[in-house]
CSV table of C-alpha atoms in Angstrom, one decimal:
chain,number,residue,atom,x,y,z
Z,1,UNK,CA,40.1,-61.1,-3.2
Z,2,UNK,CA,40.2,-63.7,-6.1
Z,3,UNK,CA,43.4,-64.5,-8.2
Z,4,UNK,CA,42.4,-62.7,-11.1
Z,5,UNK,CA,42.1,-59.7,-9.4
Z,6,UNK,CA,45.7,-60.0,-7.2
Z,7,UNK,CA,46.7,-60.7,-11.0
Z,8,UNK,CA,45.4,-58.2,-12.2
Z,9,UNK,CA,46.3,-55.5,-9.6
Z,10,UNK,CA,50.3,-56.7,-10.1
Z,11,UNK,CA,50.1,-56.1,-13.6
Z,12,UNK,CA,48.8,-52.8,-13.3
Z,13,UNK,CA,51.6,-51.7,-10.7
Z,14,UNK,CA,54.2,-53.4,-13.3
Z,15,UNK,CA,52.7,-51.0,-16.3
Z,16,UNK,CA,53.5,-48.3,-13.8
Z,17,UNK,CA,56.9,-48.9,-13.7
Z,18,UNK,CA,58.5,-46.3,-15.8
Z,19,UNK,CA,62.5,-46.8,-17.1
Z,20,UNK,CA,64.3,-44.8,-16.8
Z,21,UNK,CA,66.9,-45.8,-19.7
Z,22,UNK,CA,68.2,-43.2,-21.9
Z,23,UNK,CA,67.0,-45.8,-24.7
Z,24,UNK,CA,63.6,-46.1,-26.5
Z,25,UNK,CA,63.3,-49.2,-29.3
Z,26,UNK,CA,61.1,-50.4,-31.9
Z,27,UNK,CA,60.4,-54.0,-32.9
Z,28,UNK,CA,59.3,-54.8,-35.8
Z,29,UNK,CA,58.6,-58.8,-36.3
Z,30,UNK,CA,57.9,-61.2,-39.4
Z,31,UNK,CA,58.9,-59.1,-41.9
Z,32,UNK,CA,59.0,-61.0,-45.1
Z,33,UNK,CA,62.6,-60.7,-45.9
Z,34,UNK,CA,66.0,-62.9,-45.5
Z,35,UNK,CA,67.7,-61.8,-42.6
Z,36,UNK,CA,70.8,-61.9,-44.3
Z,37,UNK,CA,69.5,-58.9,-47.2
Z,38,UNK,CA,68.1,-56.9,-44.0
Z,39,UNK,CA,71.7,-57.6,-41.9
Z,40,UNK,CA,72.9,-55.3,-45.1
Z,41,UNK,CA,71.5,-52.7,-44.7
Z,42,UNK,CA,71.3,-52.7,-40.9
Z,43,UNK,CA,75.3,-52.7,-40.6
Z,44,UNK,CA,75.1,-49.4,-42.7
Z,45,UNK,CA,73.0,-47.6,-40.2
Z,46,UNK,CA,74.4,-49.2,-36.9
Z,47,UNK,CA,75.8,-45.6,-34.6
Z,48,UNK,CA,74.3,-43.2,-37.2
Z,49,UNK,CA,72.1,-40.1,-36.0
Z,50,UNK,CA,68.6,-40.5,-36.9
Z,51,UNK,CA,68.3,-37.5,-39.7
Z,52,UNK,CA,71.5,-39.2,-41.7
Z,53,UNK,CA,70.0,-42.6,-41.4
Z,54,UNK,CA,66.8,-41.5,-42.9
Z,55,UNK,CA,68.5,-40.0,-45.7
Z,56,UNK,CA,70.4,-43.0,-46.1
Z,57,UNK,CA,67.2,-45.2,-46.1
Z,58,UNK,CA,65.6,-43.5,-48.6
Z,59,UNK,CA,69.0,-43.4,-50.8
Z,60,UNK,CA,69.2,-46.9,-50.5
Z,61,UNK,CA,68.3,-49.5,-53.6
Z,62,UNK,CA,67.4,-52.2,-51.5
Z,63,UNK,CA,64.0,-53.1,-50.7
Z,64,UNK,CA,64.7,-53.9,-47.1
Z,65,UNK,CA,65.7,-50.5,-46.2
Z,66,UNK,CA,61.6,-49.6,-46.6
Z,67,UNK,CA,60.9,-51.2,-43.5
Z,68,UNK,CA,63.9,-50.5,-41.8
Z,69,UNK,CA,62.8,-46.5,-42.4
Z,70,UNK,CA,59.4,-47.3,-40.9
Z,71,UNK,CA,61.3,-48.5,-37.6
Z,72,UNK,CA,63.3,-46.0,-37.5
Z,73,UNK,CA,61.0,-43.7,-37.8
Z,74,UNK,CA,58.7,-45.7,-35.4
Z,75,UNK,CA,61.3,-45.3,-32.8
Z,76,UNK,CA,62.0,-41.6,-33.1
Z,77,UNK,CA,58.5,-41.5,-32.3
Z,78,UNK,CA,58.2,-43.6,-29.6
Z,79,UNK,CA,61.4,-41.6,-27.9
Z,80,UNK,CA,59.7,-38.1,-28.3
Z,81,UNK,CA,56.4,-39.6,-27.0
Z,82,UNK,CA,57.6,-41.6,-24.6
Z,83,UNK,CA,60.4,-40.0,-23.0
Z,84,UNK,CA,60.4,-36.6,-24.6
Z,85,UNK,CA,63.7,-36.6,-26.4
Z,86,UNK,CA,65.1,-34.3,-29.1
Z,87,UNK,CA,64.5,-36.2,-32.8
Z,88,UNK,CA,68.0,-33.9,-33.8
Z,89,UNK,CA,70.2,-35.2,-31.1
Z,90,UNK,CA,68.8,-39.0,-31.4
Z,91,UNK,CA,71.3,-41.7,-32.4
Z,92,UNK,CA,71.0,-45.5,-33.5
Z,93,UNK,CA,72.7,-47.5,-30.3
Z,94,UNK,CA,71.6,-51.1,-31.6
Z,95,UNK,CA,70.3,-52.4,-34.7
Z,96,UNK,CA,69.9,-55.8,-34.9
Z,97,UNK,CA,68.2,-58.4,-37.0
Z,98,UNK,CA,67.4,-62.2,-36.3
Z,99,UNK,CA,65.9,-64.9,-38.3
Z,100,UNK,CA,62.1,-65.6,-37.8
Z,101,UNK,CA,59.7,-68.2,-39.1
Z,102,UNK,CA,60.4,-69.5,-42.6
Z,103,UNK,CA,56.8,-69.9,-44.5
Z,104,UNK,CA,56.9,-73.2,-46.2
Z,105,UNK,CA,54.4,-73.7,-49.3
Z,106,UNK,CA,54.5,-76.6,-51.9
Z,107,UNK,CA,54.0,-75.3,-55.9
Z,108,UNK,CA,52.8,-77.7,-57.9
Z,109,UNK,CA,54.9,-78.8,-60.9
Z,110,UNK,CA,54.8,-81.6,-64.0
Z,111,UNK,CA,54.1,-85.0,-63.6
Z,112,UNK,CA,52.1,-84.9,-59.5
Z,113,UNK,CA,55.5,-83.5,-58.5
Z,114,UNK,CA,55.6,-80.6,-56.0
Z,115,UNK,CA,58.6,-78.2,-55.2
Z,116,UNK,CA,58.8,-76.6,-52.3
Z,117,UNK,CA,59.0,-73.2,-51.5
Z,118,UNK,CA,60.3,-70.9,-48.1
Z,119,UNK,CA,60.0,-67.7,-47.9
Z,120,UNK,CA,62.2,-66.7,-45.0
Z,121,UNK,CA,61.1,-64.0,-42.6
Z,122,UNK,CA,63.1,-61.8,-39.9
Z,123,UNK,CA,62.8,-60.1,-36.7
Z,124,UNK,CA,64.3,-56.4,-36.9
Z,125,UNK,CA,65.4,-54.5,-33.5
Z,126,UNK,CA,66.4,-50.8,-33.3
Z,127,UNK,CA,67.4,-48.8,-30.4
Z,128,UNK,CA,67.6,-45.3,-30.3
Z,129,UNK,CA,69.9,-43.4,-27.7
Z,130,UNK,CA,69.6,-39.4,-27.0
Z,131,UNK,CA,73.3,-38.4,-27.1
Z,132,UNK,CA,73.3,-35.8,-25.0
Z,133,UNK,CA,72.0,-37.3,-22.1
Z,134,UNK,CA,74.6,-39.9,-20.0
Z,135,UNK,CA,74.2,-43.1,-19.6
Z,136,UNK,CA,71.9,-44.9,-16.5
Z,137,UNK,CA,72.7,-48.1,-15.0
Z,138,UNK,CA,70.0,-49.7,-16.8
Z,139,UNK,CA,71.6,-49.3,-20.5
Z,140,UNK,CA,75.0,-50.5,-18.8
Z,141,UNK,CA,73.0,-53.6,-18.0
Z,142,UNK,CA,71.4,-53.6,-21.6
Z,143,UNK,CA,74.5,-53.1,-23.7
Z,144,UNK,CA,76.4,-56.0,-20.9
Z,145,UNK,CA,73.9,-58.3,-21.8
Z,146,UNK,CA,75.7,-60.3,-24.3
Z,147,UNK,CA,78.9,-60.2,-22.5
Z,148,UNK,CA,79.5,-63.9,-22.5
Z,149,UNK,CA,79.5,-64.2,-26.3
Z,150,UNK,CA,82.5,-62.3,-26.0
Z,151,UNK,CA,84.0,-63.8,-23.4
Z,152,UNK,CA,83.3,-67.7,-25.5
Z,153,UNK,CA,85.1,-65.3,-28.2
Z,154,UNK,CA,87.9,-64.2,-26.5
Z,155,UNK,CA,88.6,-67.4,-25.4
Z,156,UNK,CA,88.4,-69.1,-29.0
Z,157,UNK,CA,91.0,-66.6,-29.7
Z,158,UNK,CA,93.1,-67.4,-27.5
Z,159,UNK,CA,93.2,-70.8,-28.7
Z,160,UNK,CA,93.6,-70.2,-31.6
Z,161,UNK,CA,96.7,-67.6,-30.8
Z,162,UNK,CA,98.1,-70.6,-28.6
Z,163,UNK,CA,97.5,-73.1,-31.5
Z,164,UNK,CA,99.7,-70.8,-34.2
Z,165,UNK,CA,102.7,-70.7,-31.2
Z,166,UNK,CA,102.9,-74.3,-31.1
Z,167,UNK,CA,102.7,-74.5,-35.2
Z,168,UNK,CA,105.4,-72.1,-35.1
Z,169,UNK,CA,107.5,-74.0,-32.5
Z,170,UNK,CA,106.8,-77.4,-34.0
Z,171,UNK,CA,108.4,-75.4,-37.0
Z,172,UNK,CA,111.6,-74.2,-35.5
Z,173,UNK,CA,112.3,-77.8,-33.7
Z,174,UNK,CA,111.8,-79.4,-37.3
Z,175,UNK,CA,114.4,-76.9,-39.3
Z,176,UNK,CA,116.7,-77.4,-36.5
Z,177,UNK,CA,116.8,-81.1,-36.5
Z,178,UNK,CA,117.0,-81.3,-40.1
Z,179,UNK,CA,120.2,-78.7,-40.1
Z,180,UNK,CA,121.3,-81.3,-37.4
Z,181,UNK,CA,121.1,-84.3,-39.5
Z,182,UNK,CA,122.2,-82.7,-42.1
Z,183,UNK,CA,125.4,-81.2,-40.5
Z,184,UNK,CA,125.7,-84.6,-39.0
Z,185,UNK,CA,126.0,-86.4,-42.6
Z,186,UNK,CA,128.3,-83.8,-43.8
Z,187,UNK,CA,131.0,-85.1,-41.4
C-alpha cells in the first residue's frame, strides 16, 4: 500500500472520531473590522443564552454585531445539526476575538506622495454550551487550556501585593526615624 493511501486511510478514521464535548463553535476569520470595536460587543454577549443574544445583536448600533449575529446563529446551527441540542437551552460559554491580518494599501496624495492605509481585520470565536447537559472531561480540558495565563497573572499580582508591603514598610521606618530625630533635637 502506498503513502498516500496509509495517509489517506488515517485521515478518514480521524474524521470518524466524534467528541463528545458538550460544546459546538463557530469561527468566523478575516472579518474586516478592528478587533478592538468587535471585543465591544463580544464582552456584552459573553455567558448569555442564545435567544437574548440575538435580540441583543439586532438591538445593537454597532456594525460589528452583524457578523457576530451570523456566528451566532451559525453556531446554534452547527449544535442542533451536529450534536442535536435544544436552540432554547443553548448558552454562549466563550466568545472570543483576536487580531488577524491588517490589509496595507498606499492612496495616492499631492505632490508623488503616498499615505498609507490598514484596514485591520479580526478572527471571531464563539462557543455554544447546552446548559442542561453536564460537563465532559473534554470541556474541562478546553476551558483549562489557558490556565498558565493565569497562573503568570497570579503571580504578577503577587508582586505587585509584595511590592505595596515593602512601600508601606519603607514608610513606617521613615516616620519613625524622623519622630526620632526629631525627639532627639528637642532635648
Amino acid at each position: 500500500m502506498s503513502r498516500w493511501r496509509r495517509w489517506k486511510r488515517s485521515v478518514k478514521k480521524r474524521r470518524k472520531k466524534r467528541s463528545f464535548s458538550t460544546q459546538e463553535k463557530a469561527l468566523g476569520q478575516n472579518i474586516c473590522m478592528s478587533p478592538h470595536k468587535a471585543r465591544r460587543v463580544i464582552d456584552q454577549i459573553r455567558g448569555r443564552s442564545y435567544e437574548e443574544t440575538l435580540m441583543l445583536l439586532e438591538l445593537m448600533p454597532y456594525r460589528a454585531s452583524y457578523p457576530i449575529f451570523k456566528l451566532v446563529y451559525s453556531a446554534a446551527a452547527n449544535a442542533s445539526h451536529n450534536k442535536n441540542f435544544n436552540k432554547a437551552d443553548l448558552v454562549i460559554s466563550k466568545a472570543e476575538v483576536n487580531g488577524g491580518t491588517v490589509v496595507k494599501k498606499l492612496k495616492p496624495r499631492a505632490r508623488g506622495r503616498s499615505y498609507p492605509i490598514k484596514r485591520p481585520t479580526c478572527h471571531i470565536n464563539i462557543a455554544l454550551r447546552d446548559k442542561t447537559k453536564l460537563k465532559t472531561e473534554q470541556d474541562l480540558v478546553l476551558e483549562n487550556r489557558y490556565v498558565f495565563r493565569d497562573v503568570i497573572i497570579e503571580r504578577y499580582m503577587e508582586k505587585e501585593k509584595q511590592k505595596e508591603i515593602n512601600r508601606q514598610k519603607r514608610k513606617k521606618f521613615l516616620k519613625s526615624l524622623l519622630w526620632f530625630l526629631n525627639w532627639n533635637r528637642d532635648k
